[in-house]
XYZ file of C-alpha atoms in Angstrom:
684
model
C -25.784 -1.357 21.834
C -23.446 -4.678 20.464
C -21.467 -6.068 23.279
C -19.229 -4.035 24.394
C -19.282 -1.752 22.104
C -22.383 1.587 21.072
C -21.619 2.259 16.867
C -22.376 4.766 14.967
C -25.498 3.130 12.478
C -25.178 4.325 8.810
C -27.480 4.007 6.722
C -27.604 7.753 4.512
C -25.561 6.447 2.079
C -27.133 5.755 -1.643
C -25.234 3.395 -2.857
C -27.148 1.646 -6.127
C -25.230 -1.316 -7.396
C -25.401 -1.338 -11.142
C -27.255 -3.604 -13.567
C -24.678 -6.195 -15.104
C -24.643 -6.350 -18.625
C -22.797 -9.118 -20.019
C -19.922 -11.761 -18.745
C -17.354 -13.463 -20.140
C -14.859 -15.782 -19.077
C -11.109 -16.127 -19.946
C -10.690 -20.567 -19.600
C -6.531 -19.913 -18.915
C -6.451 -16.662 -16.953
C -9.558 -19.032 -14.490
C -10.647 -14.700 -14.934
C -14.373 -14.091 -15.322
C -15.064 -9.797 -17.000
C -18.030 -8.791 -16.246
C -19.272 -5.249 -17.405
C -22.111 -3.389 -16.080
C -24.625 -0.660 -16.969
C -22.626 2.368 -16.132
C -19.656 0.966 -18.137
C -17.973 -0.242 -15.434
C -15.207 -3.350 -15.571
C -14.895 -5.873 -12.819
C -12.646 -8.931 -12.622
C -13.753 -11.544 -10.592
C -10.539 -14.258 -10.198
C -12.254 -18.276 -10.465
C -9.018 -19.838 -8.470
C -8.783 -17.630 -5.880
C -12.222 -18.704 -4.735
C -14.619 -16.543 -7.019
C -11.908 -12.606 -5.591
C -12.615 -10.124 -7.335
C -9.792 -8.580 -7.611
C -10.043 -5.369 -10.147
C -12.017 -2.845 -10.541
C -12.253 -0.074 -13.791
C -13.906 2.435 -13.512
C -16.698 3.102 -15.960
C -16.606 6.276 -17.753
C -20.115 8.103 -17.936
C -21.786 7.708 -21.693
C -19.676 4.977 -22.298
C -21.212 1.491 -22.129
C -20.363 -2.349 -22.797
C -22.652 -3.812 -25.062
C -19.966 -7.326 -25.498
C -16.600 -8.047 -23.703
C -14.305 -11.195 -25.735
C -11.487 -12.873 -24.273
C -8.177 -13.819 -26.406
C -5.493 -15.436 -23.933
C -4.715 -12.971 -21.460
C -6.330 -9.740 -23.152
C -10.014 -7.974 -22.687
C -11.497 -6.363 -25.473
C -14.996 -4.476 -24.793
C -17.553 -2.983 -27.493
C -20.001 -0.486 -26.959
C -23.064 2.212 -28.415
C -19.990 4.636 -29.465
C -19.668 2.323 -32.294
C -15.816 2.182 -30.611
C -13.639 -1.434 -29.872
C -11.202 -0.939 -26.614
C -8.307 -2.700 -25.658
C -7.703 -2.344 -21.759
C -4.460 -2.382 -19.875
C -5.486 -4.760 -17.179
C -2.108 -3.694 -15.007
C -2.550 0.250 -15.355
C -7.218 -0.647 -15.235
C -7.078 1.881 -18.486
C -8.348 2.300 -21.945
C -5.127 0.504 -24.252
C -5.896 0.098 -27.301
C -9.046 2.377 -29.338
C -10.334 1.198 -33.365
C -13.173 2.489 -34.677
C -16.178 -0.077 -36.529
C -16.465 2.858 -39.543
C -20.209 1.229 -38.829
C -21.775 2.973 -35.764
C -22.711 1.468 -33.223
C -21.808 -2.134 -32.249
C -23.649 -4.551 -30.308
C -21.936 -8.083 -30.486
C -17.641 -9.191 -30.288
C -16.398 -12.013 -31.462
C -12.838 -13.827 -31.624
C -11.754 -15.836 -34.010
C -10.107 -19.742 -33.263
C -6.578 -18.826 -33.710
C -6.377 -16.078 -31.250
C -5.313 -12.495 -34.794
C -8.984 -11.738 -35.072
C -12.040 -10.526 -33.719
C -15.342 -9.818 -35.861
C -17.768 -7.311 -34.618
C -21.881 -6.493 -35.561
C -22.869 -3.486 -35.763
C -25.575 -1.040 -35.811
C -25.515 0.118 -39.625
C -25.671 -4.176 -40.364
C -21.801 -4.473 -41.307
C -19.693 -7.678 -39.858
C -16.872 -5.624 -39.080
C -13.166 -7.824 -38.811
C -10.404 -6.233 -36.749
C -6.954 -7.764 -36.974
C -5.032 -8.279 -33.003
C -1.723 -9.884 -33.752
C 1.336 -8.533 -32.836
C -1.003 -6.653 -29.620
C -1.794 -4.834 -32.368
C -6.057 -3.402 -32.926
C -6.215 -2.662 -35.983
C -9.047 -2.197 -38.710
C -8.785 -4.818 -41.503
C -12.234 -4.521 -43.102
C -15.759 -5.680 -43.519
C -18.238 -7.789 -44.883
C -21.917 -7.739 -46.506
C -24.358 -5.010 -45.779
C -27.649 -6.357 -44.756
C -30.335 -4.003 -44.390
C -30.715 -4.320 -40.922
C -28.431 -4.536 -37.668
C -26.595 -7.546 -36.198
C -27.491 -7.680 -32.539
C -25.149 -11.123 -31.963
C -22.545 -12.811 -33.786
C -20.329 -16.078 -33.023
C -17.164 -18.011 -34.632
C -16.927 -21.684 -36.112
C -14.397 -22.906 -34.555
C -13.092 -23.928 -38.118
C -12.637 -20.229 -38.913
C -14.361 -20.663 -42.216
C -17.337 -19.297 -41.036
C -19.442 -16.520 -39.227
C -22.845 -16.791 -37.785
C -24.795 -13.155 -37.250
C -28.653 -13.366 -35.765
C -30.787 -9.429 -36.094
C -34.355 -8.634 -37.388
C -35.983 -11.914 -38.291
C -32.791 -13.964 -39.772
C -29.991 -16.028 -39.002
C -27.065 -15.154 -41.721
C -23.477 -17.141 -42.261
C -21.220 -16.081 -43.059
C -18.073 -16.596 -45.378
C -14.795 -15.720 -43.852
C -12.902 -15.556 -46.810
C -15.506 -14.298 -49.152
C -17.442 -11.897 -46.376
C -20.665 -13.037 -48.452
C -23.216 -14.965 -47.142
C -24.199 -17.973 -48.552
C -26.672 -18.700 -45.299
C -29.872 -17.914 -44.980
C -32.636 -19.239 -41.911
C -35.509 -17.561 -42.141
C -37.506 -17.098 -38.205
C -41.402 -16.810 -37.540
C -43.635 -13.976 -36.500
C -45.862 -14.745 -33.508
C -48.230 -11.389 -34.701
C -47.249 -10.271 -38.566
C -46.603 -6.526 -37.725
C -44.201 -7.541 -34.895
C -40.755 -8.907 -36.098
C -39.001 -11.550 -34.172
C -35.362 -10.212 -33.008
C -32.560 -12.557 -32.552
C -30.830 -11.325 -29.412
C -28.515 -14.199 -28.801
C -26.691 -17.374 -30.317
C -23.595 -19.933 -30.513
C -22.339 -22.000 -32.510
C -20.990 -25.780 -31.691
C -18.077 -27.644 -33.988
C -20.963 -30.271 -36.314
C -22.026 -26.937 -37.508
C -25.041 -27.012 -35.451
C -26.675 -23.634 -34.486
C -28.235 -22.605 -31.379
C -30.282 -18.755 -30.705
C -32.548 -17.741 -28.304
C -35.343 -14.865 -30.010
C -38.141 -12.206 -28.059
C -40.618 -14.050 -28.599
C -38.802 -16.641 -25.683
C -37.824 -19.887 -27.366
C -35.019 -20.808 -27.558
C -33.725 -22.590 -31.541
C -31.629 -25.624 -32.174
C -31.110 -25.579 -36.545
C -28.559 -27.716 -38.644
C -26.149 -24.824 -40.173
C -25.530 -26.898 -42.716
C -28.915 -27.893 -44.028
C -30.296 -24.041 -43.209
C -33.390 -26.336 -41.579
C -35.113 -25.933 -38.087
C -34.169 -28.934 -35.543
C -36.262 -27.930 -32.724
C -37.537 -24.952 -30.712
C -38.570 -24.287 -27.512
C -40.923 -22.334 -26.021
C -38.322 -22.276 -22.873
C -40.023 -18.407 -22.014
C -42.491 -16.178 -21.171
C -40.664 -13.314 -22.608
C -37.452 -12.637 -24.690
C -33.815 -14.681 -24.860
C -31.022 -12.224 -23.940
C -28.441 -15.588 -23.388
C -27.121 -18.263 -24.135
C -23.549 -20.206 -23.518
C -22.650 -23.839 -24.764
C -20.504 -25.965 -22.466
C -16.912 -27.105 -24.033
C -18.412 -30.554 -24.638
C -21.318 -29.581 -26.252
C -23.686 -31.982 -25.111
C -25.718 -29.311 -22.768
C -26.694 -25.613 -23.685
C -28.481 -22.723 -21.531
C -30.499 -19.910 -21.750
C -31.776 -16.977 -20.501
C -33.440 -13.920 -20.289
C -36.477 -11.009 -19.055
C -38.248 -14.266 -17.885
C -35.076 -14.509 -15.037
C -35.774 -18.396 -15.541
C -32.304 -20.296 -16.219
C -33.078 -23.255 -18.393
C -30.921 -26.317 -18.957
C -31.263 -28.350 -22.260
C -28.631 -31.468 -23.259
C -28.311 -33.991 -26.336
C -29.236 -37.011 -24.766
C -30.343 -40.411 -26.483
C -33.724 -41.456 -26.358
C -33.619 -44.036 -25.800
C -31.131 -47.037 -23.697
C -28.585 -48.139 -25.639
C -29.165 -46.151 -28.638
C -26.915 -44.194 -31.286
C -30.063 -41.576 -31.865
C -30.205 -38.492 -29.943
C -32.044 -35.500 -29.223
C -32.396 -31.780 -27.626
C -34.329 -32.417 -24.725
C -35.448 -29.235 -22.207
C -33.201 -31.032 -18.952
C -33.651 -28.130 -15.789
C -35.389 -24.966 -14.453
C -33.287 -22.599 -11.763
C -34.966 -19.614 -9.871
C -32.483 -17.893 -8.539
C -33.088 -14.130 -10.490
C -35.505 -12.170 -9.520
C -34.782 -9.850 -12.736
C -34.427 -9.635 -16.099
C -31.111 -11.631 -16.787
C -27.908 -10.198 -19.729
C -25.200 -12.526 -19.153
C -24.410 -16.233 -19.474
C -21.103 -17.999 -19.345
C -19.041 -21.259 -18.615
C -16.359 -21.410 -15.687
C -14.646 -24.653 -16.342
C -17.172 -26.568 -14.133
C -19.390 -23.745 -13.067
C -22.611 -21.529 -14.449
C -22.020 -18.295 -13.949
C -25.310 -15.801 -14.406
C -26.144 -11.994 -13.967
C -28.509 -9.379 -14.977
C -30.735 -6.178 -13.627
C -30.209 -7.932 -9.953
C -27.279 -6.772 -9.595
C -26.036 -10.544 -8.724
C -24.102 -12.640 -10.154
C -25.032 -17.117 -9.077
C -22.640 -19.217 -9.539
C -23.547 -22.511 -9.546
C -22.027 -26.476 -9.596
C -22.130 -27.685 -12.931
C -22.330 -31.561 -11.511
C -24.725 -30.642 -9.132
C -26.816 -29.068 -11.162
C -30.138 -31.398 -10.244
C -29.037 -30.595 -6.562
C -29.069 -26.828 -6.679
C -25.737 -25.871 -5.353
C -25.441 -22.378 -5.980
C -24.157 -19.258 -4.850
C -24.733 -15.234 -4.656
C -21.680 -12.755 -5.288
C -23.538 -9.462 -3.951
C -22.761 -6.729 -5.563
C -21.156 -4.736 -3.001
C -17.817 -3.694 -4.561
C -14.595 -5.761 -2.354
C -12.318 -2.347 -2.388
C -14.149 0.131 -0.230
C -16.129 3.148 -0.746
C -16.022 4.514 2.418
C -12.846 6.071 5.282
C -13.571 6.882 8.637
C -11.476 9.337 10.678
C -10.993 8.335 13.538
C -9.701 10.890 16.017
C -12.261 14.372 13.757
C -14.302 11.290 13.705
C -15.581 11.774 10.679
C -16.891 8.814 7.779
C -15.291 10.202 4.017
C -17.812 8.446 1.673
C -17.444 7.747 -2.158
C -19.668 8.429 -4.921
C -19.058 7.584 -8.503
C -17.966 12.188 -9.325
C -17.794 12.847 -5.468
C -16.992 12.105 -2.026
C -19.509 14.141 1.139
C -17.417 14.622 4.069
C -19.854 14.052 6.947
C -19.156 14.323 11.092
C -21.129 11.691 12.943
C -23.722 11.932 15.477
C -22.968 12.352 19.237
C -24.630 11.133 22.612
C -23.456 10.296 25.913
C -25.808 8.206 26.135
C -25.223 4.338 27.794
C -27.476 1.317 28.241
C -27.048 -2.371 29.019
C -29.813 -3.586 26.413
C -28.007 -5.284 23.555
C -29.703 -2.922 20.170
C -31.592 -0.172 22.493
C -31.466 3.414 20.050
C -29.730 5.751 21.914
C -31.329 9.036 21.810
C -28.791 11.747 19.907
C -27.991 15.271 21.113
C -26.476 16.058 17.876
C -26.705 14.894 14.638
C -24.893 13.219 11.309
C -24.109 16.436 9.313
C -22.605 16.848 5.504
C -20.718 18.417 5.743
C -18.289 19.435 2.557
C -18.781 17.766 -1.062
C -15.260 17.557 -3.042
C -16.597 17.339 -6.872
C -14.256 15.954 -9.656
C -14.517 19.027 -11.796
C -13.555 16.627 -15.057
C -16.365 14.832 -13.685
C -14.447 11.092 -14.322
C -14.895 8.927 -11.381
C -12.951 8.749 -8.764
C -10.260 5.901 -8.163
C -9.859 5.397 -4.733
C -9.465 8.849 -2.211
C -8.132 8.651 1.996
C -8.425 11.350 4.483
C -6.206 11.197 7.493
C -6.941 10.160 11.004
C -7.146 13.991 12.282
C -9.418 15.259 9.407
C -7.099 18.174 7.985
C -6.293 16.124 4.361
C -8.740 14.900 1.955
C -7.801 13.607 -1.419
C -8.428 11.596 -3.764
C -7.959 10.351 -7.794
C -9.333 9.613 -10.866
C -7.001 7.895 -14.361
C -5.747 11.390 -15.212
C -4.161 13.261 -11.783
C -4.422 13.449 -7.787
C -6.146 15.984 -6.116
C -5.913 16.968 -2.911
C -7.109 19.201 -0.432
C -7.426 20.739 3.472
C -10.397 20.557 5.695
C -10.655 23.374 7.742
C -13.435 22.518 10.250
C -14.108 25.414 13.252
C -16.519 24.708 16.371
C -16.908 21.376 15.269
C -19.843 20.340 17.607
C -22.312 23.465 16.866
C -24.940 22.776 14.305
C -23.745 24.984 11.929
C -20.091 24.406 11.668
C -17.568 26.426 10.114
C -14.998 24.985 7.793
C -12.868 25.810 4.675
C -11.153 24.714 1.948
C -8.360 24.928 0.046
C -7.263 22.892 -2.617
C -2.775 22.004 -2.920
C -0.872 22.186 -5.765
C 0.992 19.515 -7.314
C 4.651 20.306 -7.205
C 6.166 19.373 -9.916
C 9.895 20.908 -11.535
C 12.044 19.672 -13.949
C 13.994 17.840 -11.680
C 11.265 16.372 -9.706
C 8.695 13.574 -10.388
C 5.169 14.375 -10.804
C 2.338 12.937 -8.896
C 1.109 9.613 -10.750
C -2.631 8.811 -10.913
C -3.460 6.128 -8.544
C -5.489 2.986 -7.836
C -5.020 3.042 -3.793
C -4.203 5.961 -1.714
C -3.592 5.890 1.791
C -2.951 9.564 4.688
C -0.648 9.553 7.960
C -2.307 10.717 10.550
C -1.860 13.467 10.664
C -1.824 14.613 7.112
C 1.966 15.370 6.560
C 2.242 11.895 3.722
C -0.165 10.480 1.832
C 0.885 6.570 -0.085
C 0.208 5.633 -2.916
C -0.222 2.602 -5.225
C -0.162 4.170 -8.411
C -0.739 3.468 -12.666
C 2.377 1.990 -12.715
C 2.297 -0.364 -10.081
C 4.871 1.612 -8.125
C 4.326 2.914 -4.088
C 4.756 6.763 -4.167
C 5.017 9.398 -0.931
C 3.679 11.778 -1.899
C 5.262 15.199 1.211
C 1.802 17.414 1.772
C 3.211 20.765 2.443
C 0.407 24.055 3.109
C -0.394 24.943 -0.220
C 1.293 21.282 -2.392
C 1.903 18.283 -2.797
C 5.318 16.576 -4.028
C 6.552 13.736 -4.610
C 9.109 12.241 -1.752
C 9.610 8.801 -2.913
C 9.528 6.587 -4.857
C 9.766 2.687 -4.660
C 9.816 1.870 -8.529
C 7.700 -0.707 -9.024
C 9.637 -4.552 -10.915
C 9.811 -3.281 -15.311
C 8.002 -7.535 -15.754
C 5.242 -6.805 -13.286
C 2.588 -8.671 -13.827
C 0.174 -8.085 -11.332
C -2.083 -5.342 -10.190
C -1.799 -3.965 -6.757
C -5.463 -5.286 -4.811
C -4.442 -3.869 -1.285
C -2.993 -1.920 1.107
C -2.326 -0.324 4.958
C -0.343 1.143 7.238
C 0.908 0.962 10.474
C -0.756 3.140 13.498
C 2.883 4.778 13.290
C 3.029 5.555 9.902
C 6.046 4.122 8.989
C 5.452 0.752 7.683
C 3.195 0.363 4.794
C 2.097 -2.960 3.255
C 0.543 -3.437 0.133
C -0.958 -6.805 -1.987
C -0.695 -7.725 -5.371
C -3.006 -10.244 -7.994
C 0.445 -12.041 -7.870
C -0.638 -13.835 -4.258
C 2.966 -11.425 -2.902
C 3.123 -9.126 0.074
C 5.424 -6.883 1.029
C 6.299 -4.224 3.216
C 8.162 -1.426 2.756
C 10.107 1.183 5.109
C 8.423 4.840 4.224
C 10.736 6.618 6.900
C 14.178 5.149 6.004
C 13.570 4.970 2.044
C 13.653 0.456 1.866
C 11.960 -1.693 1.475
C 11.803 -3.834 4.607
C 10.775 -7.988 3.780
C 8.420 -9.573 1.359
C 6.410 -11.969 2.956
C 6.272 -15.870 1.391
C 4.117 -16.367 -1.386
C 0.825 -17.857 -0.540
C -1.285 -20.205 -2.889
C -4.736 -17.862 -3.540
C -4.226 -13.838 -3.421
C -4.986 -11.504 0.771
C -7.796 -10.312 0.550
C -7.498 -8.117 3.488
C -3.427 -6.297 5.722
C -3.710 -5.095 8.584
C -0.648 -3.897 11.269
C -1.364 -4.870 15.227
C -1.461 -2.239 17.282
C 2.093 -1.905 18.009
C 3.160 -2.760 14.154
C 5.392 -5.750 15.071
C 2.524 -8.105 13.295
C 1.023 -7.860 9.768
C -1.812 -10.120 9.908
C -3.391 -11.100 6.187
C -6.501 -12.554 5.032
C -6.421 -15.405 2.181
C -9.406 -15.158 -0.327
C -9.077 -19.506 1.538
C -10.307 -17.448 4.394
C -7.632 -18.682 6.512
C -5.259 -15.817 8.373
C -1.433 -15.015 8.991
C 0.527 -12.996 11.475
C 3.294 -12.143 9.996
C 6.317 -11.019 12.487
C 8.197 -8.438 11.098
C 10.941 -8.015 13.305
C 11.927 -11.749 13.017
C 10.833 -11.970 9.103
C 8.421 -14.986 9.196
C 5.087 -16.067 10.910
C 4.366 -14.979 15.015
C 4.404 -17.864 16.868
C -0.115 -17.420 16.869
C 0.207 -18.289 13.064
C 2.325 -21.179 13.475
C -0.172 -22.148 15.574
C -3.108 -21.236 14.796
C -3.486 -20.208 11.393
C -4.554 -23.982 9.464
C -6.665 -25.421 12.033
C -9.769 -22.777 11.708
C -12.999 -24.760 11.426
C -14.942 -26.497 8.246
C -17.747 -23.956 9.056
C -14.727 -20.935 8.746
C -12.855 -22.148 5.714
C -16.486 -23.215 3.929
C -18.089 -19.357 4.207
C -18.568 -17.534 0.506
C -17.927 -14.013 1.742
C -14.325 -12.495 1.413
C -13.142 -10.832 4.009
C -12.196 -7.272 2.556
C -11.474 -5.406 5.822
C -9.511 -5.954 8.906
C -8.477 -3.732 12.628
C -8.219 -3.110 16.015
C -9.561 -1.792 19.166
C -7.106 0.157 21.289
C -8.792 -1.536 24.356
C -8.781 -4.963 23.278
C -4.966 -5.456 21.574
C -5.554 -9.681 21.508
C -8.698 -9.272 19.168
C -8.688 -8.686 15.502
C -11.807 -7.556 13.893
C -12.703 -8.541 10.926
C -15.960 -7.929 8.486
C -16.811 -9.841 5.068
C -20.864 -7.812 3.392
C -22.137 -9.857 5.433
C -20.917 -10.923 8.766
C -18.103 -9.203 11.508
C -16.103 -11.795 13.433
C -13.944 -10.668 16.508
C -11.159 -12.821 16.913
C -9.954 -13.461 20.390
C -5.846 -14.173 19.935
C -5.639 -15.693 23.297
C -7.687 -18.546 22.451
C -7.060 -22.204 20.528
C -10.014 -23.637 17.748
C -10.777 -26.849 20.294
C -11.619 -28.692 16.973
C -11.980 -27.905 12.732
C -15.732 -29.723 13.046
C -16.366 -26.819 15.435
C -19.993 -25.144 14.402
C -19.277 -21.460 14.809
C -23.292 -20.829 13.859
C -26.290 -22.890 12.803
C -26.707 -22.749 9.206
C -29.725 -20.928 8.033
C -29.301 -18.748 11.070
C -27.170 -15.495 12.577
C -26.727 -17.495 16.457
C -24.335 -18.882 17.701
C -23.771 -21.818 17.466
C -21.466 -22.936 19.404
C -20.874 -21.704 23.508
C -17.756 -18.040 22.697
C -16.051 -18.650 25.897
C -14.803 -21.586 24.448
C -12.824 -20.150 21.198
C -12.160 -17.138 19.782
C -13.960 -16.157 17.149
C -17.722 -14.441 18.186
C -19.486 -12.668 14.993
C -22.247 -9.983 14.707
C -25.395 -10.749 12.095
C -26.806 -7.798 12.057
C -26.108 -6.037 9.436
C -26.328 -6.560 5.679
C -24.745 -5.581 3.601
C -21.775 -4.796 5.403
C -20.667 -1.821 3.595
C -17.532 -0.841 6.392
C -16.709 -1.449 9.887
C -14.091 0.810 11.904
C -13.660 1.645 15.657
C -12.959 4.518 17.338
C -12.450 6.112 20.354
C -13.347 4.795 23.746
C -16.205 2.368 22.948
C -17.982 3.241 19.881
C -17.501 1.697 16.196
C -18.662 3.266 12.920
C -20.821 0.672 10.686
C -22.314 1.543 7.129
C -24.910 -0.920 5.800
C -26.658 -0.807 2.229
C -29.310 -2.970 3.127
C -30.545 -5.073 0.240
C -33.822 -3.893 0.500
C -32.965 -0.332 -0.435
C -30.793 -1.517 -3.241
C -33.923 -3.964 -4.336
C -36.239 -0.735 -4.360
C -35.091 1.096 -6.745
C -34.757 -1.677 -8.908
C -37.087 -1.202 -11.843
C -40.191 -3.263 -11.843
C -39.723 -7.245 -13.164
C -42.054 -9.249 -15.165
C -45.450 -9.922 -14.811
C -46.319 -13.992 -14.636
C -49.189 -14.720 -14.355
C -50.080 -17.561 -10.984
C -51.589 -20.532 -9.560
C -55.566 -18.858 -8.751
C -55.385 -15.194 -9.788
């Protein structure tokens, strides 16, 4: 039991987030790019309160070892030996160039944003021309004996610094020759010292991190060591320098983030030195990436979490953890058929929910099942490409998904579903296209109507396609063209209960409502100050509810084309306790038995918002700090909470008094992580 509901509590979804490999921040666009070990790219918007707005699935066998921004353009490099530019609207590769020198370990941009430099396995610095929106091989520098693992470009544009095995080299961009070599010592005679990361300041100070656990500061003009700190117990994998070039942060295998500051040795003295100032312990495993995001520091690594610190308050240890659960759901529920679909990388699983007719008055009691959950069918993508989006009809008779190349749709017939071994037949539907018709385009988002006769997709071109599902094929019935000047990708979609209206939100902070029956745009909502994170139509279909990245909830009256009376009276009155939450609402729904209640959840908490009750005060405490217990009497205010589940992947309503909750406990995720560095503790 959970209050008034019985709950299908699902824990058999074996979702496993991947380790973070690289982090890169774009100061102009205020976006953070994150790559994971499976080649997946994530884009986070810091100006939208650290909202994960886009995900580009990785390709099997293609790793991303380096990320680099040039203005609005994002480049990646990997061990396949290619530099790739990504189209951040279509969410797929846009241009590819080969290094001609083997796998690429590192990547950097020149100060003008017209050139890229890559460090390769073969020991070459390779220059690429990116001017005029191109990506072309330009030239390579002299070859050195060992691989180049890290690279940085001086702000004057005339010097490139590289790090590798036992040395750091300074290169002339004009000649392509190395003119300075800095040699690192070894801890053991036969054990190489590997320079994993480096940076260079405007005054030619080189900062390096290496396999000895040392963070070193060098005079790049004279080629001498200024100071070296044994800052870590093992390899230093990453470091970053702040805008003022007076603060450096480093981290690595021991998971500790260490800060160094360039400060005066005495009061009123001009003589400054680098000193170790602060240490942070927020990660459990290797830290692979560090980035400065304006006034924040972002770190990530093998434990799959992003940690955000506020730079000015490092001494106060103010930080937040961005959960590794994707904002876009990997689960959908067929309400009428009582089926649940789970999305893995390249296949879908359709499960029949368990059944019981037992009830209980005791909160939290586990009810005995008369039939267990059953995996009915697995739909595998034959191309082995990652599935981007999927949909199932409420009746459970149509399932569809899309990868980067095409859409695939199936009809399901399930007979004797209540038996231990029901019969399931699958029929693949052809994509209908002629010379006069438009082919169904690959999609980023997908919805299906209740009876499965229509599928609505947000295409890679930014348009909305309405697909008609026939007995043996799927064809394009209508398309709402995307703007040729579109500068935003569609991030969220929902459909009204009568399958007539579809609402769409994009990363440009726009929300549009389409009528797919009359084939027209109903209205465009007022543009808000931050991105929409979830959408849901009311049970009547007359209102659209939106949650935004600043945590506020708005309701729009579609007939009047303005915010509803409830929204005008309440949307700006949410308590500060609510607005300071870190988690973003990623799903909303309504329950037939409670038409005046909005059900919302993020990755940790389920909320129930009662529209019949006003907020008594902005100072209202909804729950006790550090506790899951409700602090205020829920009879006096409209918000109720449930903190029984973590991480929440999906919650939705079925008929009667049932909810479906799909959970992936942090303990299950941590159990699949590799072992950590063994560190001796006091008394052991």
